[in-house]
mmCIF file of C-alpha atoms in Angstrom:
data_model
loop_
_atom_site.group_PDB
_atom_site.id
_atom_site.type_symbol
_atom_site.label_atom_id
_atom_site.label_comp_id
_atom_site.label_asym_id
_atom_site.label_seq_id
_atom_site.Cartn_x
_atom_site.Cartn_y
_atom_site.Cartn_z
ATOM 1 C CA MET C 200 -5.278 -6.164 -14.857
ATOM 2 C CA ARG C 201 -3.302 -3.167 -13.548
ATOM 3 C CA ARG C 202 -0.345 -4.202 -15.706
ATOM 4 C CA GLN C 203 -2.597 -4.796 -18.735
ATOM 5 C CA LEU C 204 -3.728 -1.156 -18.737
ATOM 6 C CA GLY C 205 -0.221 -0.090 -19.617
ATOM 7 C CA ASP C 206 1.679 3.062 -18.720
ATOM 8 C CA ASP C 207 -0.300 5.145 -21.200
ATOM 9 C CA ALA C 208 -3.698 4.329 -19.653
ATOM 10 C CA PRO C 209 -5.850 7.301 -18.546
ATOM 11 C CA THR C 210 -4.935 8.512 -15.061
ATOM 12 C CA THR C 211 -8.550 8.273 -13.869
ATOM 13 C CA ALA C 212 -8.827 4.624 -14.869
ATOM 14 C CA VAL C 213 -5.567 3.749 -13.133
ATOM 15 C CA THR C 214 -6.618 5.582 -9.966
ATOM 16 C CA ILE C 215 -9.980 3.825 -9.847
ATOM 17 C CA LEU C 216 -8.378 0.438 -10.395
ATOM 18 C CA ASP C 217 -5.733 1.042 -7.717
ATOM 19 C CA ARG C 218 -8.473 1.998 -5.271
ATOM 20 C CA ALA C 219 -10.435 -1.135 -6.158
ATOM 21 C CA ILE C 220 -7.343 -3.293 -5.579
ATOM 22 C CA ASP C 221 -6.777 -1.701 -2.160
ATOM 23 C CA GLU C 222 -10.416 -2.227 -1.191
ATOM 24 C CA ALA C 223 -10.290 -5.843 -2.338
ATOM 25 C CA ARG C 224 -7.202 -6.450 -0.205
ATOM 26 C CA LEU C 225 -8.923 -4.879 2.796
ATOM 27 C CA ALA C 226 -12.001 -7.034 2.238
ATOM 28 C CA THR C 227 -9.795 -10.128 2.020
ATOM 29 C CA ASP C 228 -8.092 -9.222 5.285
ATOM 30 C CA GLU C 229 -11.458 -8.740 6.962
ATOM 31 C CA LEU C 230 -12.697 -12.096 5.685
ATOM 32 C CA ARG C 231 -9.584 -13.739 7.087
ATOM 33 C CA GLU C 232 -10.309 -12.107 10.427
ATOM 34 C CA LEU C 233 -13.818 -13.532 10.388
ATOM 35 C CA ALA C 234 -12.449 -16.953 9.501
ATOM 36 C CA ARG C 235 -10.134 -16.737 12.513
ATOM 37 C CA GLY C 236 -13.158 -16.453 14.797
ATOM 38 C CA LEU C 237 -13.364 -12.651 14.787
ATOM 39 C CA HIS C 238 -9.743 -12.322 15.926
ATOM 40 C CA PRO C 239 -8.044 -9.454 14.087
ATOM 41 C CA ALA C 240 -4.975 -10.495 12.132
ATOM 42 C CA GLY C 241 -1.836 -10.137 14.263
ATOM 43 C CA LEU C 242 -3.584 -9.546 17.580
ATOM 44 C CA ALA C 243 -2.903 -12.973 19.093
ATOM 45 C CA GLU C 244 0.663 -13.164 17.771
ATOM 46 C CA LEU C 245 1.901 -9.571 18.035
ATOM 47 C CA GLY C 246 -0.323 -7.970 20.645
ATOM 48 C CA LEU C 247 -2.705 -5.060 20.912
ATOM 49 C CA GLY C 248 -0.271 -2.320 19.932
ATOM 50 C CA ALA C 249 0.616 -3.901 16.593
ATOM 51 C CA ALA C 250 -3.041 -4.645 15.810
ATOM 52 C CA LEU C 251 -4.052 -1.060 16.575
ATOM 53 C CA GLU C 252 -1.241 0.316 14.420
ATOM 54 C CA ALA C 253 -2.480 -1.861 11.558
ATOM 55 C CA LEU C 254 -6.009 -0.566 12.147
ATOM 56 C CA ALA C 255 -4.731 3.015 12.092
ATOM 57 C CA GLY C 256 -2.926 2.323 8.830
ATOM 58 C CA ARG C 257 -6.137 1.406 7.021
ATOM 59 C CA SER C 258 -8.584 3.632 8.894
ATOM 60 C CA PRO C 259 -10.730 5.960 6.732
ATOM 61 C CA VAL C 260 -10.407 8.544 9.530
ATOM 62 C CA PRO C 261 -7.005 9.399 11.071
ATOM 63 C CA LEU C 262 -6.630 7.283 14.211
ATOM 64 C CA ARG C 263 -4.241 8.799 16.768
ATOM 65 C CA LEU C 264 -2.963 6.286 19.312
ATOM 66 C CA GLY C 265 -2.074 7.542 22.779
ATOM 67 C CA ASP C 266 -0.791 5.575 25.764
ATOM 68 C CA LEU C 267 -0.691 1.802 25.318
ATOM 69 C CA PRO C 268 0.549 -0.765 27.889
ATOM 70 C CA GLU C 269 3.950 -2.292 27.212
ATOM 71 C CA ARG C 270 2.840 -5.750 28.339
ATOM 72 C CA ARG C 271 0.262 -8.143 26.985
ATOM 73 C CA LEU C 272 -3.223 -7.971 28.409
ATOM 74 C CA PRO C 273 -5.560 -10.962 28.791
ATOM 75 C CA GLU C 274 -6.861 -12.037 25.388
ATOM 76 C CA PRO C 275 -10.545 -11.115 25.992
ATOM 77 C CA VAL C 276 -9.468 -7.642 27.124
ATOM 78 C CA GLU C 277 -7.189 -7.099 24.117
ATOM 79 C CA LEU C 278 -9.952 -8.231 21.779
ATOM 80 C CA THR C 279 -12.476 -5.877 23.371
ATOM 81 C CA ALA C 280 -10.020 -2.971 23.211
ATOM 82 C CA TYR C 281 -9.445 -3.616 19.513
ATOM 83 C CA TYR C 282 -13.144 -3.765 18.707
ATOM 84 C CA LEU C 283 -13.882 -0.625 20.689
ATOM 85 C CA ALA C 284 -11.283 1.208 18.600
ATOM 86 C CA SER C 285 -12.559 -0.374 15.384
ATOM 87 C CA GLU C 286 -16.206 0.430 16.130
ATOM 88 C CA GLY C 287 -15.255 3.958 17.122
ATOM 89 C CA VAL C 288 -13.486 4.499 13.804
ATOM 90 C CA THR C 289 -16.430 3.054 11.869
ATOM 91 C CA ASN C 290 -18.961 5.268 13.645
ATOM 92 C CA ALA C 291 -16.770 8.348 13.282
ATOM 93 C CA HIS C 292 -16.564 7.768 9.525
ATOM 94 C CA LYS C 293 -20.124 6.621 8.769
ATOM 95 C CA TYR C 294 -22.178 8.755 11.127
ATOM 96 C CA ALA C 295 -20.185 11.483 12.849
ATOM 97 C CA GLU C 296 -18.310 13.119 9.936
ATOM 98 C CA ALA C 297 -15.261 13.244 12.200
ATOM 99 C CA THR C 298 -11.801 14.270 11.025
ATOM 100 C CA GLU C 299 -9.880 12.490 13.798
ATOM 101 C CA VAL C 300 -10.256 9.688 16.344
ATOM 102 C CA ARG C 301 -8.058 9.348 19.440
ATOM 103 C CA PHE C 302 -7.649 6.119 21.380
ATOM 104 C CA GLU C 303 -5.629 5.153 24.446
ATOM 105 C CA VAL C 304 -5.376 2.237 26.870
ATOM 106 C CA LEU C 305 -4.559 3.031 30.501
ATOM 107 C CA LEU C 306 -3.458 0.277 32.849
ATOM 108 C CA ARG C 307 -4.394 0.337 36.525
ATOM 109 C CA PRO C 308 -3.450 -2.276 39.136
ATOM 110 C CA ASP C 309 -6.907 -3.851 39.042
ATOM 111 C CA ALA C 310 -8.405 -2.728 35.741
ATOM 112 C CA VAL C 311 -7.771 -1.432 32.252
ATOM 113 C CA VAL C 312 -9.381 1.773 30.989
ATOM 114 C CA LEU C 313 -10.096 2.217 27.273
ATOM 115 C CA ARG C 314 -10.724 5.779 26.081
ATOM 116 C CA LEU C 315 -11.845 6.810 22.612
ATOM 117 C CA ALA C 316 -12.863 10.265 21.387
ATOM 118 C CA ASP C 317 -13.710 11.784 18.010
ATOM 119 C CA ASP C 318 -14.292 15.375 16.877
ATOM 120 C CA GLY C 319 -17.489 14.628 14.991
ATOM 121 C CA ARG C 320 -21.014 15.964 15.275
ATOM 122 C CA GLY C 321 -21.962 13.920 18.337
ATOM 123 C CA GLY C 322 -25.478 12.751 19.055
ATOM 124 C CA ALA C 323 -24.587 9.037 19.034
ATOM 125 C CA ASP C 324 -27.397 6.876 20.399
ATOM 126 C CA PRO C 325 -26.830 3.169 21.232
ATOM 127 C CA ALA C 326 -30.531 2.540 20.571
ATOM 128 C CA ARG C 327 -30.168 3.513 16.907
ATOM 129 C CA GLY C 328 -28.067 0.494 15.989
ATOM 130 C CA SER C 329 -24.701 2.204 15.586
ATOM 131 C CA GLY C 330 -22.845 -0.737 17.128
ATOM 132 C CA LEU C 331 -22.560 0.940 20.528
ATOM 133 C CA ALA C 332 -25.126 -1.407 22.052
ATOM 134 C CA GLY C 333 -22.991 -4.364 21.001
ATOM 135 C CA LEU C 334 -19.923 -2.733 22.535
ATOM 136 C CA HIS C 335 -21.831 -2.189 25.771
ATOM 137 C CA ASP C 336 -22.745 -5.883 25.873
ATOM 138 C CA ARG C 337 -19.165 -6.972 25.103
ATOM 139 C CA VAL C 338 -17.737 -4.828 27.903
ATOM 140 C CA ALA C 339 -20.454 -5.945 30.332
ATOM 141 C CA ALA C 340 -19.681 -9.595 29.541
ATOM 142 C CA LEU C 341 -16.179 -8.998 30.958
ATOM 143 C CA GLY C 342 -17.594 -7.479 34.137
ATOM 144 C CA GLY C 343 -16.848 -3.949 32.962
ATOM 145 C CA ARG C 344 -18.813 -0.811 32.248
ATOM 146 C CA LEU C 345 -19.012 1.434 29.195
ATOM 147 C CA GLU C 346 -19.734 5.153 29.518
ATOM 148 C CA ILE C 347 -20.833 7.101 26.439
ATOM 149 C CA ALA C 348 -20.875 10.892 26.145
ATOM 150 C CA SER C 349 -22.029 12.295 22.799
ATOM 151 C CA PRO C 350 -23.582 15.755 23.116
ATOM 152 C CA PRO C 351 -24.772 17.173 19.778
ATOM 153 C CA GLY C 352 -22.045 19.153 18.063
ATOM 154 C CA ALA C 353 -19.315 18.153 20.536
ATOM 155 C CA GLY C 354 -18.018 14.769 19.387
ATOM 156 C CA THR C 355 -18.333 11.347 20.965
ATOM 157 C CA ARG C 356 -16.353 9.963 23.893
ATOM 158 C CA LEU C 357 -16.310 6.351 25.024
ATOM 159 C CA GLU C 358 -14.691 5.093 28.227
ATOM 160 C CA ALA C 359 -14.690 1.405 29.122
ATOM 161 C CA THR C 360 -13.348 0.101 32.434
ATOM 162 C CA ILE C 361 -12.672 -3.651 32.558
ATOM 163 C CA PRO C 362 -11.414 -5.588 35.613
ATOM 164 C CA LEU C 363 -8.248 -7.601 35.023
ATOM 165 C CA ALA C 364 -8.374 -10.167 37.829
ATOM 166 C CA PRO C 365 -10.892 -12.595 36.256
ATOM 167 C CA TRP C 366 -9.004 -12.739 32.949
ATOM 168 C CA ARG C 367 -5.379 -13.198 33.973
ATOM 169 C CA THR C 368 -3.456 -15.875 32.088
ATOM 170 C CA ALA C 369 0.082 -17.207 31.790
ATOM 171 C CA LYS C 370 0.622 -15.544 28.422
ATOM 172 C CA GLU C 371 3.348 -13.184 29.603
ATOM 173 C CA PRO C 372 4.487 -13.338 33.256
ATOM 174 C CA PHE C 373 5.997 -10.177 34.663
ATOM 175 C CA MET C 374 7.333 -8.584 37.841
ATOM 176 C CA GLU C 375 5.362 -5.543 38.970
ATOM 177 C CA PHE C 376 6.067 -2.949 41.654
ATOM 178 C CA GLY C 377 3.935 -0.155 43.075
ATOM 179 C CA HIS C 378 0.305 0.773 43.415
ATOM 180 C CA ASP C 379 -1.807 3.920 43.392
ATOM 181 C CA GLY C 380 -1.086 6.102 46.398
ATOM 182 C CA ASP C 381 2.210 4.412 47.309
ATOM 183 C CA GLY C 382 4.033 7.738 47.503
ATOM 184 C CA GLY C 383 6.592 6.690 44.898
ATOM 185 C CA ARG C 384 7.631 3.554 46.784
ATOM 186 C CA GLY C 385 7.062 1.364 43.749
ATOM 187 C CA ARG C 386 9.502 3.397 41.678
ATOM 188 C CA GLU C 387 12.043 3.257 44.502
ATOM 189 C CA LEU C 388 11.841 -0.552 44.499
ATOM 190 C CA ILE C 389 12.281 -0.635 40.729
ATOM 191 C CA ASP C 390 15.416 1.489 41.078
ATOM 192 C CA LEU C 391 16.768 -0.903 43.732
ATOM 193 C CA VAL C 392 16.151 -3.825 41.367
ATOM 194 C CA LEU C 393 17.882 -2.136 38.436
ATOM 195 C CA GLU C 394 20.834 -1.172 40.657
ATOM 196 C CA GLY C 395 21.219 -4.787 41.785
ATOM 197 C CA ARG C 396 20.455 -3.927 45.423
ATOM 198 C CA LYS C 397 17.155 -5.810 45.487
ATOM 199 C CA THR C 398 17.501 -9.402 44.273
ATOM 200 C CA VAL C 399 14.453 -11.244 45.643
ATOM 201 C CA THR C 400 10.692 -10.762 45.669
ATOM 202 C CA VAL C 401 7.934 -12.324 47.770
ATOM 203 C CA SER C 402 4.554 -13.052 46.182
ATOM 204 C CA LEU C 403 1.492 -15.249 46.610
ATOM 205 C CA ALA C 404 1.995 -18.797 45.352
ATOM 206 C CA ARG C 405 -1.631 -18.859 44.226
ATOM 207 C CA GLU C 406 -1.006 -16.063 41.752
ATOM 208 C CA TRP C 407 1.789 -18.045 40.107
ATOM 209 C CA GLU C 408 -0.420 -21.126 40.001
ATOM 210 C CA LEU C 409 -3.004 -19.146 38.056
ATOM 211 C CA GLU C 410 -0.307 -18.140 35.589
ATOM 212 C CA GLY C 411 0.857 -21.655 34.779
ATOM 213 C CA GLY C 412 2.964 -22.606 37.809
ATOM 214 C CA LEU C 413 6.023 -21.393 39.679
ATOM 215 C CA PRO C 414 8.645 -19.397 37.785
ATOM 216 C CA SER C 415 11.423 -21.543 36.375
ATOM 217 C CA ILE C 416 15.140 -20.865 36.670
ATOM 218 C CA GLY C 417 16.249 -18.943 33.605
ATOM 219 C CA LEU C 418 12.828 -17.370 33.042
ATOM 220 C CA ARG C 419 13.114 -13.725 32.033
ATOM 221 C CA LEU C 420 10.583 -11.304 33.482
ATOM 222 C CA PRO C 421 9.976 -7.687 32.462
ATOM 223 C CA VAL C 422 10.073 -5.237 35.370
ATOM 224 C CA LEU C 423 6.952 -3.065 35.266
ATOM 225 C CA ASP C 424 5.410 -0.297 37.299
ATOM 226 C CA HIS C 425 1.720 -0.440 38.195
ATOM 227 C CA HIS C 426 0.832 1.446 35.009
ATOM 228 C CA GLY C 427 2.336 -1.320 32.889
ATOM 229 C CA ARG C 428 5.427 0.656 31.841
ATOM 230 C CA ARG C 429 8.534 -1.459 31.339
ATOM 231 C CA HIS C 430 11.735 -0.408 33.138
ATOM 232 C CA GLY C 431 14.036 -3.389 32.660
ATOM 233 C CA MET C 432 14.402 -7.162 32.594
ATOM 234 C CA VAL C 433 15.473 -9.737 35.189
ATOM 235 C CA GLU C 434 16.291 -13.443 35.001
ATOM 236 C CA VAL C 435 15.162 -15.925 37.661
ATOM 237 C CA VAL C 436 18.107 -17.674 39.369
ATOM 238 C CA ARG C 437 16.424 -19.415 42.324
ATOM 239 C CA VAL C 438 12.902 -20.189 43.563
ATOM 240 C CA GLY C 439 11.484 -21.287 46.926
ATOM 241 C CA VAL C 440 8.105 -21.620 48.650
ATOM 242 C CA VAL C 441 7.536 -20.991 52.383
ATOM 243 C CA PRO C 442 4.605 -20.021 54.630
ATOM 244 C CA PHE C 443 4.192 -16.283 55.079
ATOM 245 C CA SER C 444 5.256 -16.523 58.731
ATOM 246 C CA ASP C 445 8.601 -18.055 57.686
ATOM 247 C CA VAL C 446 9.642 -15.159 55.460
ATOM 248 C CA GLY C 447 12.522 -13.802 57.514
ATOM 249 C CA GLU C 448 15.528 -11.516 57.506
ATOM 250 C CA GLU C 449 17.555 -13.937 55.387
ATOM 251 C CA VAL C 450 15.132 -13.112 52.557
ATOM 252 C CA VAL C 451 13.845 -9.601 53.248
ATOM 253 C CA ASP C 452 16.076 -6.625 53.981
ATOM 254 C CA ALA C 453 13.545 -4.743 56.082
ATOM 255 C CA GLU C 454 15.527 -1.504 56.020
ATOM 256 C CA ALA C 455 15.866 -1.556 52.240
ATOM 257 C CA ALA C 456 12.138 -2.285 52.065
ATOM 258 C CA GLY C 457 11.459 0.839 54.105
ATOM 259 C CA ALA C 458 10.499 -0.948 57.341
ATOM 260 C CA PRO C 459 12.287 -0.746 60.711
ATOM 261 C CA SER C 460 12.078 -4.514 61.299
ATOM 262 C CA ILE C 461 10.932 -7.776 59.710
ATOM 263 C CA ALA C 462 7.856 -7.669 61.969
ATOM 264 C CA ALA C 463 6.999 -4.211 60.657
ATOM 265 C CA TRP C 464 7.529 -5.476 57.107
ATOM 266 C CA ARG C 465 5.062 -8.316 57.720
ATOM 267 C CA GLU C 466 2.466 -5.870 59.062
ATOM 268 C CA ARG C 467 2.943 -3.718 55.988
ATOM 269 C CA GLN C 468 2.392 -6.762 53.781
ATOM 270 C CA ARG C 469 -0.767 -7.634 55.691
ATOM 271 C CA ALA C 470 -2.062 -4.089 55.216
ATOM 272 C CA PHE C 471 -1.282 -4.202 51.499
ATOM 273 C CA TYR C 472 -3.069 -7.505 50.933
ATOM 274 C CA GLU C 473 -5.976 -6.381 53.100
ATOM 275 C CA GLY C 474 -6.396 -3.400 50.807
ATOM 276 C CA CYS C 475 -6.761 -5.594 47.734
ATOM 277 C CA ARG C 476 -8.232 -8.728 49.291
ATOM 278 C CA ASP C 477 -11.517 -8.475 47.370
ATOM 279 C CA GLU C 478 -9.603 -8.571 44.101
ATOM 280 C CA ILE C 479 -7.471 -11.502 45.286
ATOM 281 C CA ALA C 480 -10.544 -13.349 46.582
ATOM 282 C CA LEU C 481 -12.031 -13.065 43.096
ATOM 283 C CA LEU C 482 -8.746 -14.090 41.523
ATOM 284 C CA VAL C 483 -8.285 -17.238 43.620
ATOM 285 C CA GLY C 484 -11.980 -18.094 43.831
ATOM 286 C CA GLU C 485 -12.128 -17.941 47.634
ATOM 287 C CA PRO C 486 -14.716 -15.510 49.059
ATOM 288 C CA GLY C 487 -13.511 -13.873 52.251
ATOM 289 C CA TRP C 488 -9.827 -14.601 51.525
ATOM 290 C CA ARG C 489 -7.312 -13.024 53.887
ATOM 291 C CA LEU C 490 -3.549 -13.329 54.216
ATOM 292 C CA THR C 491 -2.704 -15.783 57.014
ATOM 293 C CA ASP C 492 0.577 -16.987 58.506
ATOM 294 C CA GLU C 493 0.112 -20.278 56.635
ATOM 295 C CA GLU C 494 -0.355 -18.699 53.186
ATOM 296 C CA PRO C 495 2.255 -20.163 50.771
ATOM 297 C CA MET C 496 4.571 -17.474 49.425
ATOM 298 C CA VAL C 497 6.943 -17.752 46.478
ATOM 299 C CA LEU C 498 10.462 -16.410 46.941
ATOM 300 C CA THR C 499 11.975 -15.474 43.593
ATOM 301 C CA TRP C 500 15.650 -14.585 43.397
ATOM 302 C CA PHE C 501 16.791 -12.862 40.217
ATOM 303 C CA ARG C 502 19.513 -10.892 38.482
ATOM 304 C CA VAL C 503 19.250 -7.961 36.103
ATOM 305 C CA VAL C 504 19.877 -8.781 32.436
#
């Protein structure tokens, strides 16, 4: 039909038709998403970042994307993040008269934080059927919480915090160093890895089992900090499993690890796992879990690629 109008067609008619074509394409895309079981096109294949960029490209309100994790998140978490952004854009356009929406995804060791803000008129009320009640239920279903701040005349801010442990999968294994309050030790370990001075890691065998089994020789793993930022890539060259008590000096360079002895290193490991044992207990499905001498540990040797 666009071609049939010809080059001499009135500008208004051409503009209206072009707009109708764009809207029809958008509607078709949305129908496809519904047919895929409410999975946005590209999310499963390309990840959250690509899906959000596509959303920004067709958003009726400018959508500014901030920090996004460089690794894949569990599928239910990615889906919830996408729909929080999508619902935020819809509300900003339909109700808030906003001129801009900002969205970011912050990765913590045990949770992901989704933050959305618009510069609209505020006054959003989940009880009025704006879609916020549905978002609250979706976040709660993942064990998370949604906080809404929308004072009249001051825009709307949403912040969802979702735990990661219950939703971990084998979609994209990775090697992570550091934790909040580690005094920069995680970054030091990453530097040692990238310099080739650290060539083995020790981790819980149960965590690998939850992610599809032990790492295989030749597997490539991104090296991440505890915020999900990628710093490099390593390739697995050897794998072993031993009880925690058998992890010795032939595996761990205590001095390089910042400990005066292998015994001190073990105590540091115990303290670390004690600090996150509730999360691990949830992850492995064992209430009251604690690191014992008999706990199977995976030794993963690697090289930088």
